[in-house]
Short mmCIF file of C-alpha atoms in Angstrom, two decimals:
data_model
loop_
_atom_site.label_atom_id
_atom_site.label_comp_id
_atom_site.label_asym_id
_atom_site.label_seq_id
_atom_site.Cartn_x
_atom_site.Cartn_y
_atom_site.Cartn_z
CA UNK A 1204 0.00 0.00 0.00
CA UNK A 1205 2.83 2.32 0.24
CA UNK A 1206 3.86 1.59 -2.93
CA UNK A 1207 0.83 2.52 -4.28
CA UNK A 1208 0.48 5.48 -2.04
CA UNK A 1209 3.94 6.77 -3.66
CA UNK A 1210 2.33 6.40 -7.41
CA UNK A 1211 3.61 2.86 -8.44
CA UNK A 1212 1.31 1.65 -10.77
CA UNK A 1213 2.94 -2.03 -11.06
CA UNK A 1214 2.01 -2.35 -7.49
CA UNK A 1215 -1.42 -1.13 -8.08
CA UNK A 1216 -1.93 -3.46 -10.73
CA UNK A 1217 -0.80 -6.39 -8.85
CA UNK A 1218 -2.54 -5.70 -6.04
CA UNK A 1219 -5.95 -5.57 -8.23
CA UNK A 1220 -4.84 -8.81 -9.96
CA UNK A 1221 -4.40 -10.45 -6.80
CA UNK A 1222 -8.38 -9.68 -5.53
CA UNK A 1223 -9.94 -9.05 -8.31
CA UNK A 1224 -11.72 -12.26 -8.60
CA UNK A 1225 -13.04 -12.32 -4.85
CA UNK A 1226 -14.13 -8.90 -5.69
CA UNK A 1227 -15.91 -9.12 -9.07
CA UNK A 1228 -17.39 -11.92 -6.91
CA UNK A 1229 -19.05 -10.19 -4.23
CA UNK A 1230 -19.73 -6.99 -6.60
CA UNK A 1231 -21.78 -9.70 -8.95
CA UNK A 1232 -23.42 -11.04 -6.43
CA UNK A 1233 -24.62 -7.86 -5.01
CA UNK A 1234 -25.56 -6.31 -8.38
CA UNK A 1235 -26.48 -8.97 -9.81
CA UNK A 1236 -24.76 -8.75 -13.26
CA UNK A 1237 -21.42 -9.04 -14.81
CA UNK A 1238 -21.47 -5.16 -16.54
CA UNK A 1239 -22.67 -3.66 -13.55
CA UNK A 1240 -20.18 -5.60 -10.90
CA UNK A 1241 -17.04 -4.75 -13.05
CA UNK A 1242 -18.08 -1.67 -13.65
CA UNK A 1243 -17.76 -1.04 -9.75
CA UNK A 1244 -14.75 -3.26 -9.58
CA UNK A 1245 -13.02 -0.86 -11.27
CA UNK A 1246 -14.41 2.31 -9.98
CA UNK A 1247 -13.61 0.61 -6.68
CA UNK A 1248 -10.23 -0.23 -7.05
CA UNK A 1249 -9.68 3.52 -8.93
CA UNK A 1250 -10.73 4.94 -5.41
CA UNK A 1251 -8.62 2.61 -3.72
CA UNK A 1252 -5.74 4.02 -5.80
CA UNK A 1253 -6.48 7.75 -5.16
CA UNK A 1254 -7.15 7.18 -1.68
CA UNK A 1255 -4.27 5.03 -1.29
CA UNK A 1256 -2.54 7.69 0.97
CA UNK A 1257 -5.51 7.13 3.94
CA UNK A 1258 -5.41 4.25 4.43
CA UNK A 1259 -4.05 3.41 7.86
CA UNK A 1260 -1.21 -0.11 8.46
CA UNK A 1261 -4.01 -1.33 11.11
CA UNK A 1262 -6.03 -2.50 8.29
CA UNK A 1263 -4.67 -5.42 6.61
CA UNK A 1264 -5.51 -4.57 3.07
CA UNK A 1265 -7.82 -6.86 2.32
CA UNK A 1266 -9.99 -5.79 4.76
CA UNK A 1267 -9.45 -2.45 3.30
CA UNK A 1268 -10.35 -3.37 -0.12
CA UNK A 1269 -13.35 -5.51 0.87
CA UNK A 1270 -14.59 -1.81 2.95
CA UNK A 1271 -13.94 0.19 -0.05
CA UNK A 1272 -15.70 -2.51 -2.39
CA UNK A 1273 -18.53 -3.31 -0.60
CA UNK A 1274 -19.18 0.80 -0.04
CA UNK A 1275 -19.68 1.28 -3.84
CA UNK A 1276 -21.66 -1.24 -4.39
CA UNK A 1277 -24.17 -0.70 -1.46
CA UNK A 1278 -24.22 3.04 -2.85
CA UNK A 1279 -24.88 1.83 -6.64
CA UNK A 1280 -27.81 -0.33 -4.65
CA UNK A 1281 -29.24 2.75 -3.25
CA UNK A 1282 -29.22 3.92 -6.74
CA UNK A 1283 -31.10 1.79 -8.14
CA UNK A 1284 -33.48 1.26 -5.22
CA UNK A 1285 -34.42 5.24 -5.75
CA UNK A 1286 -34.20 5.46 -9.55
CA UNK A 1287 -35.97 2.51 -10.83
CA UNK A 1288 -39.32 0.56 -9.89
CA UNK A 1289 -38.67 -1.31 -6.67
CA UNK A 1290 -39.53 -4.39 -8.75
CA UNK A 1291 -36.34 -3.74 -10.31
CA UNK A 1292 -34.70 -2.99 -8.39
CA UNK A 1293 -32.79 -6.82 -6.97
CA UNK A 1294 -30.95 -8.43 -9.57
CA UNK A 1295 -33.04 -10.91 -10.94
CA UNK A 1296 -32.16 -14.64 -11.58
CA UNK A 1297 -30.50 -15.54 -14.84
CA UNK A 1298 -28.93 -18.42 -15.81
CA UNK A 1299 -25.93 -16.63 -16.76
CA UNK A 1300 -25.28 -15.40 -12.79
CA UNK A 1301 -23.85 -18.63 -12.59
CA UNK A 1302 -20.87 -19.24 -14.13
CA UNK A 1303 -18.37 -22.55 -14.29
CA UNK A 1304 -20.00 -25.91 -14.08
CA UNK A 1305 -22.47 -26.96 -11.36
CA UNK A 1306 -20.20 -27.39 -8.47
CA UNK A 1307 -20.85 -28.66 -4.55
CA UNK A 1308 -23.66 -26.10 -4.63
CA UNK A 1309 -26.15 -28.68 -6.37
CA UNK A 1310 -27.52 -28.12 -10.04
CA UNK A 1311 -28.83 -24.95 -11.60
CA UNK A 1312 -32.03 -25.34 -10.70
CA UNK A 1313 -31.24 -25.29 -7.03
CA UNK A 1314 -28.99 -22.42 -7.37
CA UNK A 1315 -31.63 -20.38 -8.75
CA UNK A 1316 -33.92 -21.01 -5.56
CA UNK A 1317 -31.27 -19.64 -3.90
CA UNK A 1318 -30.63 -16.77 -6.02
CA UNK A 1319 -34.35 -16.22 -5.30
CA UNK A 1320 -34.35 -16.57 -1.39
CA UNK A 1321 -31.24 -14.42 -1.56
CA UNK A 1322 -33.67 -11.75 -2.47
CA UNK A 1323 -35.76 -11.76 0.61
CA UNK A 1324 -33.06 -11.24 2.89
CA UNK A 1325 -32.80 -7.83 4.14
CA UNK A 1326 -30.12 -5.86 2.49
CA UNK A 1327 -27.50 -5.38 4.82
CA UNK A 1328 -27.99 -9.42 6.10
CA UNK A 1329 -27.35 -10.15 2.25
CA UNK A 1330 -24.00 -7.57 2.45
CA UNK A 1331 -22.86 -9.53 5.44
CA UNK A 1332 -23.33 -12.84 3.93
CA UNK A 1333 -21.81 -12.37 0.45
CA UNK A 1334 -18.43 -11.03 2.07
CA UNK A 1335 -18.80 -13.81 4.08
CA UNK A 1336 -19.01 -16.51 2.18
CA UNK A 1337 -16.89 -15.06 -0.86
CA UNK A 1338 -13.84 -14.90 1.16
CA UNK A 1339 -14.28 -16.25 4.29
CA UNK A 1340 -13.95 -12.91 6.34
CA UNK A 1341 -14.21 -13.56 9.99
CA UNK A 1342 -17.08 -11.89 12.50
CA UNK A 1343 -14.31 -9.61 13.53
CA UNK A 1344 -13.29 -8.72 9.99
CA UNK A 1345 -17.06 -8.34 8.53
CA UNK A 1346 -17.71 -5.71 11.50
CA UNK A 1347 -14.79 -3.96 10.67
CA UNK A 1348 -16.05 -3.86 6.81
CA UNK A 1349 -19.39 -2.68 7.41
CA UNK A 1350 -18.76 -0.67 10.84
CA UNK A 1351 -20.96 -2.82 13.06
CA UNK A 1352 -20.42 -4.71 16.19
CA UNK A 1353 -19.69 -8.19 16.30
CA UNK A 1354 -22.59 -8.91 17.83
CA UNK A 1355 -24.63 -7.27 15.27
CA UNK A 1356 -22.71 -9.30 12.48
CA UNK A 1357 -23.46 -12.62 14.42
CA UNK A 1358 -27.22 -11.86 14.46
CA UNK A 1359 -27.39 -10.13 11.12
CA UNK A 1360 -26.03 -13.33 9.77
CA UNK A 1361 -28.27 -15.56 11.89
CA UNK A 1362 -31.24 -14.15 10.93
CA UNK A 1363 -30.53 -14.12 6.74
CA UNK A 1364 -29.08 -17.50 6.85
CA UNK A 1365 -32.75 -18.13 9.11
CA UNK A 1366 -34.80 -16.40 6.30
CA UNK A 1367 -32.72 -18.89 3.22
CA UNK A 1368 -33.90 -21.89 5.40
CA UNK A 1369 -37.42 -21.35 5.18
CA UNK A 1370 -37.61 -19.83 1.66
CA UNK A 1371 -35.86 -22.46 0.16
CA UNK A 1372 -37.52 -25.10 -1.11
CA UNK A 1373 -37.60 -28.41 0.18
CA UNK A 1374 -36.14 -27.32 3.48
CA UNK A 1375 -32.48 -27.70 3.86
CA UNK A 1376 -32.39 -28.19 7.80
CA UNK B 189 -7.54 -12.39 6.47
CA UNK B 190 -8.38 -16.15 6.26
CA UNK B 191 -8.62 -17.76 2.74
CA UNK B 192 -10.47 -20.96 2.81
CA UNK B 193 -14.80 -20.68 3.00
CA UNK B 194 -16.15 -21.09 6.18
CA UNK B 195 -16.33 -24.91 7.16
CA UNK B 196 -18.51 -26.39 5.75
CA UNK B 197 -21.49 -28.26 8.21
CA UNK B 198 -24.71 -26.86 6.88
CA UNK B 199 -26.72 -27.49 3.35
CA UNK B 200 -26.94 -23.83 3.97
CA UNK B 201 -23.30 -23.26 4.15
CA UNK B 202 -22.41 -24.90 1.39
CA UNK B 203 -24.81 -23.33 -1.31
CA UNK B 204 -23.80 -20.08 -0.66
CA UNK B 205 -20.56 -20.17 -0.77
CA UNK B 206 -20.91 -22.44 -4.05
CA UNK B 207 -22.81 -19.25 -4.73
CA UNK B 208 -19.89 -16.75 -3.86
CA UNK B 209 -17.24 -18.37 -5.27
CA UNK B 210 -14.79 -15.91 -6.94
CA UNK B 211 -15.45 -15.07 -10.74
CA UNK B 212 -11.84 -14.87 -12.79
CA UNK B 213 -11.71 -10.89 -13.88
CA UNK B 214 -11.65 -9.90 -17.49
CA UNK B 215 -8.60 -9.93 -19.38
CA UNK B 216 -6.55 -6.48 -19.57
CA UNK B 217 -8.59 -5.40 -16.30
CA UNK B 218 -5.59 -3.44 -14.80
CA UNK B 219 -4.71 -2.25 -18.43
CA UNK B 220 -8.01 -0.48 -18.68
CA UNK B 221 -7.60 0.55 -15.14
CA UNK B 222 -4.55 2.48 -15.73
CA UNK B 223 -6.01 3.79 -18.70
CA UNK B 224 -8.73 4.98 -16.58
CA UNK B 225 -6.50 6.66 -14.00
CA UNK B 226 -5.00 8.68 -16.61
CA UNK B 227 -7.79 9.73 -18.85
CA UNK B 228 -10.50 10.75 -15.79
CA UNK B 229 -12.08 13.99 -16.36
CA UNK B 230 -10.49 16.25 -13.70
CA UNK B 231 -12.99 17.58 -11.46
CA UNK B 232 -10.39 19.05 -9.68
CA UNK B 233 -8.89 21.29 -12.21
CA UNK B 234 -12.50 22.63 -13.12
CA UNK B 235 -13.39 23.60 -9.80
CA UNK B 236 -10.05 25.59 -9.12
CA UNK B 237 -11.26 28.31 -11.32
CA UNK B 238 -14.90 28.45 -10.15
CA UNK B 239 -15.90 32.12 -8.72
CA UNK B 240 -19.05 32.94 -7.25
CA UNK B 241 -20.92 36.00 -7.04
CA UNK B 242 -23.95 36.17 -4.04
CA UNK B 243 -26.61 38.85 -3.18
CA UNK B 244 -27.86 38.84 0.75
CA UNK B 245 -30.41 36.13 -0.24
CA UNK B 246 -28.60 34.07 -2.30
CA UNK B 247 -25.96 33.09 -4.86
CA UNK B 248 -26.92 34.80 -8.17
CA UNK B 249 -23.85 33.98 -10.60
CA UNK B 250 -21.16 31.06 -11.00
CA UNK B 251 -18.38 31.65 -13.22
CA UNK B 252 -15.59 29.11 -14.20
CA UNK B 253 -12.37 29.16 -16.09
CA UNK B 254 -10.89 31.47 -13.14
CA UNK B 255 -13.03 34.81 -13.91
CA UNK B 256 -13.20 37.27 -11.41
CA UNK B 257 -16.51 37.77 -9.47
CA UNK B 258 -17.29 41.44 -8.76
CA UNK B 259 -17.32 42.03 -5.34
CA UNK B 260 -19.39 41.63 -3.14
CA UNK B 261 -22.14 44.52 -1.81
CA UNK B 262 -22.43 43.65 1.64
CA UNK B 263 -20.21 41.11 3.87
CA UNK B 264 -24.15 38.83 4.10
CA UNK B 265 -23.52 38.02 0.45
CA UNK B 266 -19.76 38.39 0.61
CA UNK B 267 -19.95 35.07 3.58
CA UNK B 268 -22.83 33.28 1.07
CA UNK B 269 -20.27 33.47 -1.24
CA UNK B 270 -17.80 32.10 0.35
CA UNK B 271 -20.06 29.35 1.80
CA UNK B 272 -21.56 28.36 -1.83
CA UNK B 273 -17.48 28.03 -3.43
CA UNK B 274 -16.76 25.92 -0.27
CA UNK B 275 -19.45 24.00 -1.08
CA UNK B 276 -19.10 23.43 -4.55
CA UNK B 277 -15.03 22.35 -3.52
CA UNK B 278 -16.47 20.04 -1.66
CA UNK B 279 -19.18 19.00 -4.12
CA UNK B 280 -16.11 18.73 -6.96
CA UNK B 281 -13.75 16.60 -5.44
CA UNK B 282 -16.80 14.24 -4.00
CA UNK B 283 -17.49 14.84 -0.49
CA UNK B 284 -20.58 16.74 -1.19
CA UNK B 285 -24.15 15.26 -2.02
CA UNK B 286 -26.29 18.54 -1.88
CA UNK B 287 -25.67 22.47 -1.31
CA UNK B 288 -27.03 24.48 1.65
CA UNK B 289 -26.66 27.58 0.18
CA UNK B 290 -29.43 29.68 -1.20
CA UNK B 291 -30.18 30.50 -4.56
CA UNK B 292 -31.03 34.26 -5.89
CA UNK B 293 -33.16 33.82 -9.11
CA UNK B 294 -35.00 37.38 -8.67
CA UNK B 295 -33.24 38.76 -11.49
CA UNK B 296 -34.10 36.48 -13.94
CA UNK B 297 -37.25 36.29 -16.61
CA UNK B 298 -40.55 34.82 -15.39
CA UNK B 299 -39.79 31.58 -17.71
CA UNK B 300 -36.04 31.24 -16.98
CA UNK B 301 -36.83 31.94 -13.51
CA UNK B 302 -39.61 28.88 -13.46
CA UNK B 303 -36.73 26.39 -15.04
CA UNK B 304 -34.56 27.01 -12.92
CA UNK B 305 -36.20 26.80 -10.04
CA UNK B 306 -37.50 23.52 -11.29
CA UNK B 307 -34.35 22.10 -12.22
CA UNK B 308 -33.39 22.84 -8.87
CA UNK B 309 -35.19 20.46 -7.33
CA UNK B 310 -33.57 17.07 -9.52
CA UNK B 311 -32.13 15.07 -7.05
CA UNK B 312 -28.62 14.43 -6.80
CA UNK B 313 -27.19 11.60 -9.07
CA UNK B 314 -30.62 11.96 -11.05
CA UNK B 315 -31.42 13.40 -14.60
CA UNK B 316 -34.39 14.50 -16.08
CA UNK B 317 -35.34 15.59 -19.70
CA UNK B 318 -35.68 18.96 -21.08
CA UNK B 319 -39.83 17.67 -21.81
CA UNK B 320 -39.93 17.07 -18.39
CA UNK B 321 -39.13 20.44 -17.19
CA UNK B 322 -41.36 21.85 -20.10
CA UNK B 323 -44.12 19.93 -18.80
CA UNK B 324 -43.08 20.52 -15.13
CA UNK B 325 -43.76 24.52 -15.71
CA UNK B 326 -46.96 24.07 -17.67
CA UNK B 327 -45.53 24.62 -21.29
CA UNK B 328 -45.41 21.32 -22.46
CA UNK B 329 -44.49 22.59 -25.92
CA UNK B 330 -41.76 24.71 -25.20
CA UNK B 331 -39.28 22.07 -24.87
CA UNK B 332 -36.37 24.29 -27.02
CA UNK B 333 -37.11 27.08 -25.21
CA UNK B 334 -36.76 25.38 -21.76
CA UNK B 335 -33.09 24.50 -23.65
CA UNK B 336 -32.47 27.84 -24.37
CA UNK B 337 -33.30 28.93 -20.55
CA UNK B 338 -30.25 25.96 -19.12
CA UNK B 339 -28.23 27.22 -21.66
CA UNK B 340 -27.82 30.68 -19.75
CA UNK B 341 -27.91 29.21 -16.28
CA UNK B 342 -26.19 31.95 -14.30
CA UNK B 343 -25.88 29.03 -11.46
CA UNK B 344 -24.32 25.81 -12.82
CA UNK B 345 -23.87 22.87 -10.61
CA UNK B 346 -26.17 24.58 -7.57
CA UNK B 347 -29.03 24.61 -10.28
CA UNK B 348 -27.97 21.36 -11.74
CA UNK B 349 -28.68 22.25 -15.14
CA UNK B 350 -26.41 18.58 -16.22
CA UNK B 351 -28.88 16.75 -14.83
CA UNK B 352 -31.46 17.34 -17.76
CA UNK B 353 -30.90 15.14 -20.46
CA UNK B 354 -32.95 14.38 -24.05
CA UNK B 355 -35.67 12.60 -24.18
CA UNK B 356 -33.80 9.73 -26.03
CA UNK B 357 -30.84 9.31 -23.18
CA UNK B 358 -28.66 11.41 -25.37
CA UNK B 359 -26.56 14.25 -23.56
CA UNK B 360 -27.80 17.42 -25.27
CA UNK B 361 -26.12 20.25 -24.95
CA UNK B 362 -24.16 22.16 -21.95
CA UNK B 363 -22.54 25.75 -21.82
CA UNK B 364 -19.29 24.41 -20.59
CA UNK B 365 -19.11 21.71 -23.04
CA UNK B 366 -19.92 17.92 -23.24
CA UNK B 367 -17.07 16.90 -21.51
CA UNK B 368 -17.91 18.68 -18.76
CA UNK B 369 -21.61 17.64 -18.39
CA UNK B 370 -20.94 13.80 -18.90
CA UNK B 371 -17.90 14.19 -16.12
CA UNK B 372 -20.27 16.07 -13.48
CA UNK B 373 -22.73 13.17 -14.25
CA UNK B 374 -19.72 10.55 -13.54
CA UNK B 375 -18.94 12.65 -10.57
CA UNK B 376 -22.33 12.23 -9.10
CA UNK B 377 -22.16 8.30 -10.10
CA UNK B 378 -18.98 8.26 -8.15
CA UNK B 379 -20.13 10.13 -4.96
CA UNK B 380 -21.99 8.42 -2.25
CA UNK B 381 -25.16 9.92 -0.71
CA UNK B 382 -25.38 8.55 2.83
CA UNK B 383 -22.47 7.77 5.09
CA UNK B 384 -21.82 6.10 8.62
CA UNK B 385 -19.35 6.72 10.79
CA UNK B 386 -18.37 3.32 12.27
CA UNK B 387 -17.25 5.30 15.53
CA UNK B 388 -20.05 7.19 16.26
CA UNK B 389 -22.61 5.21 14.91
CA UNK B 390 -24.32 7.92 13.03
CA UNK B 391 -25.25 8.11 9.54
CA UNK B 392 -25.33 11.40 7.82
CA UNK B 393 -25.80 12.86 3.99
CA UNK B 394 -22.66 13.25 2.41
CA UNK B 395 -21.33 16.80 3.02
CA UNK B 396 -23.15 16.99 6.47
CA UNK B 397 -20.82 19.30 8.43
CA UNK B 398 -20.60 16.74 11.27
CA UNK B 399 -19.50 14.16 8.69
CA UNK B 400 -16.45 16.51 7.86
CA UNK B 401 -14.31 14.73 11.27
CA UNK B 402 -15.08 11.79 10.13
CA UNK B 403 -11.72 9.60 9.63
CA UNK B 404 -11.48 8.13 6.26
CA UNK B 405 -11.77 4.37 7.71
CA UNK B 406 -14.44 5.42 9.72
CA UNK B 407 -16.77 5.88 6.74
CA UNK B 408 -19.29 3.42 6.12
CA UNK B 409 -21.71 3.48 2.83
CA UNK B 410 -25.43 3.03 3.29
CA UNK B 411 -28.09 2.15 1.28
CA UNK B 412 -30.97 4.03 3.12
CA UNK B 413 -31.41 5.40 6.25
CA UNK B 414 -33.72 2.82 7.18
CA UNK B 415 -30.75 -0.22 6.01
CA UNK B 416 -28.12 1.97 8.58
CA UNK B 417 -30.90 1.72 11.29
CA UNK B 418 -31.35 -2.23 10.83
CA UNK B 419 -27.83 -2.32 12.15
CA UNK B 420 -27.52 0.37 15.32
CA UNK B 421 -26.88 3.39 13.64
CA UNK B 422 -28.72 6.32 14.24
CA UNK B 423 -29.41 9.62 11.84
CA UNK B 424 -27.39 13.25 12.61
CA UNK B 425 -29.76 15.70 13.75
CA UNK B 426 -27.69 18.32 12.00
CA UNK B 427 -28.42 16.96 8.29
CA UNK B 428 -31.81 14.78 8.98
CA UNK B 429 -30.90 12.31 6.32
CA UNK B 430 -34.47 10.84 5.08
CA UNK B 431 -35.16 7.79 2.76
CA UNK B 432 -36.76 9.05 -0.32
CA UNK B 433 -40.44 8.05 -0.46
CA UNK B 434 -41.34 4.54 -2.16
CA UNK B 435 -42.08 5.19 -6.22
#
């Protein structure tokens, strides 16, 4: 980060080799489509860049990156929550939100159902659970991210992973 | 940072983070990046030569390209003055989502007057069309006119004459030039609306005076007020962030 901080651009660019995947990951998930997710990947990583000389060495970076991420996609979810008919305002299931072939996650079909149930979980449950469970970020780290408690994360995530349970199909107790 | 998914015990678990597993970036990502970094319009540049001119009830002229504003009659508008080019600094470089200061249209035609005032009411981050405001002021037809009436906005940016667009999408036309227009629109894009500080626990519009301490890693990005509330935050009392109303 200091590197960057100084104006290397090699560093930069390895840096947003490294995590872009994880990134475009969550961004996809949260938008819902592949234009819209890189499209903040790189406005993301842009601020990251200009804003390089902020950031503080008690962040390990990233936890830093996933802060900066996850705030431009949240705000490009307010947009669309304000600009467009609430009906579209979720990304809506496609077949094409799921790239790579069917892995431990079960066929299309029940990927879809969860793409769905994903929907009816509160916004900032669903925030929590796609940093989550795109990289694995502990309680500790996901507070830090979206400036909670750890005891709000914990119950945040109860209660989405609660609502998935009974809007899933089939019940998956 | 831990790398592996969380173990793995639930039917639950393991969906999602089938679901959330990382998607391999386009090629020449970085490339384009740098590219990007290079060829940004430069907010920054534009708003070092803004002036602004400001009567006791309001600002009544913004000039750019670094020409002098006449001075100012009394030290009321002289501090309004000062308060509106703080504001748009602010606004320019991204840490501002609206403008406190008053506007001073008095001086203007009925029908430019009417415009303006409309226009001055399109949300941040929002556009409208030129038949819109035409329709908005009760001449429906007068859609050219209406053009003609942005096109000598004596208040750019405050009266966000950028935001109106054609019918069609297309950009239309702006007194500073296109450039200009399509970066202030990108600017908005870029600039949040509501922000939390993760220290406080309060969530504020962006450019709220009590947001201005705020440390950089202390700021938080909200979807609504009502998302920040779900999660022990609480709104400033100095800006009153609102939700918008449901369409």
């Amino acid at each position: 980060m200091k590197r960057i901080a100084g104006g290397d651009e090699q560093a930069f660019a390895d840096l947003a080799g490294r995590y872009s995947p994880r990134l475009l990951a969550l961004a996809w998930r949260l938008l819902g489509n592949r234009a819209d997710a890189e499209d903040a990947l790189q406005r993301s990583l842009l601020r990251l860049y200009r804003s390089a000389a902020s950031y503080r060495p008690e962040w390990a970076v990233s936890t830093w990156l996933y802060r900066i991420t996850t705030n431009v996609c949240v705000d490009e979810m307010r947009r669309r929550a304000t600009h467009r008919e609430e009906a579209a305002e979720e990304p809506r299931p496609q077949g094409s939100l799921f790239p790579g072939p069917a892995g431990p996650g079960g066929d299309a079909g029940t990927r879809l159902d969860l793409q769905r149930a994903l929907l009816r979980v509160p916004r900032e449950a669903r925030i929590l659970l796609a940093l989550r469970y795109v990289d694995g970020l502990s309680y500790r780290e996901l507070a830090r991210v979206r400036g909670i408690s750890v005891n709000t994360v914990k119950s945040q995530l109860a209660r989405g992973k609660e609502i998935l349970r009974v809007a899933l199909p089939g019940g998956t107790r | 940072m831990t790398t592996e998914t969380p173990t793995v015990h639930d039917p639950i678990d393991e969906l999602l983070a089938a679901h959330f597993r990382p998607v391999p970036a386009e090629e020449g990502l970085t490339r384009r990046l740098l590219k990007r970094l290079h060829g940004d319009w430069d907010s920054g540049r534009f708003a070092s030569g803004v002036t602004v001119e400001a009567s006791e009830c309001g600002v009544t002229q913004i000039r750019t390209g670094g020409r002098p504003a006449r001075p100012s009659a009394s030290r009321a508008a002289a501090r309004l003055a000062e308060r509106a080019r703080e504001e748009l600094l602010e606004y320019f470089t991204g840490r501002r989502s609206f403008f406190t200061v008053p506007v001073d249209l008095d001086s203007l035609r009925p029908f430019q007057r009417k415009v303006l005032a409309l226009t001055h009411t399109i949300p941040f981050g929002e556009t409208r069309s030129y038949s819109w405001i035409a329709r908005g002021i009760g001449h429906p037809d007068a859609v050219r006119a209406v053009g003609t009436a942005l096109g000598h906005n004596p208040l750019p940016f405050i009266v966000p004459c950028h935001r109106v667009l054609r019918s069609d999408g297309g950009l239309g036309g702006y007194a500073l030039g296109l450039p200009a227009k399509s970066g202030l629109l990108g600017l908005e894009r870029g600039t949040p609306v509501l922000e939390g500080c993760a220290t406080t626990h309060i969530v504020c519009r962006v450019g709220c005076s009590a947001g201005h301490r705020m440390r950089e890693d202390s700021r938080v990005i909200f979807a609504s007020v009502t998302d920040a509330e779900s999660v022990g935050y609480r709104s400033c009392k100095v800006c009153r962030p609102v939700d918008p109303s449901e369409p």
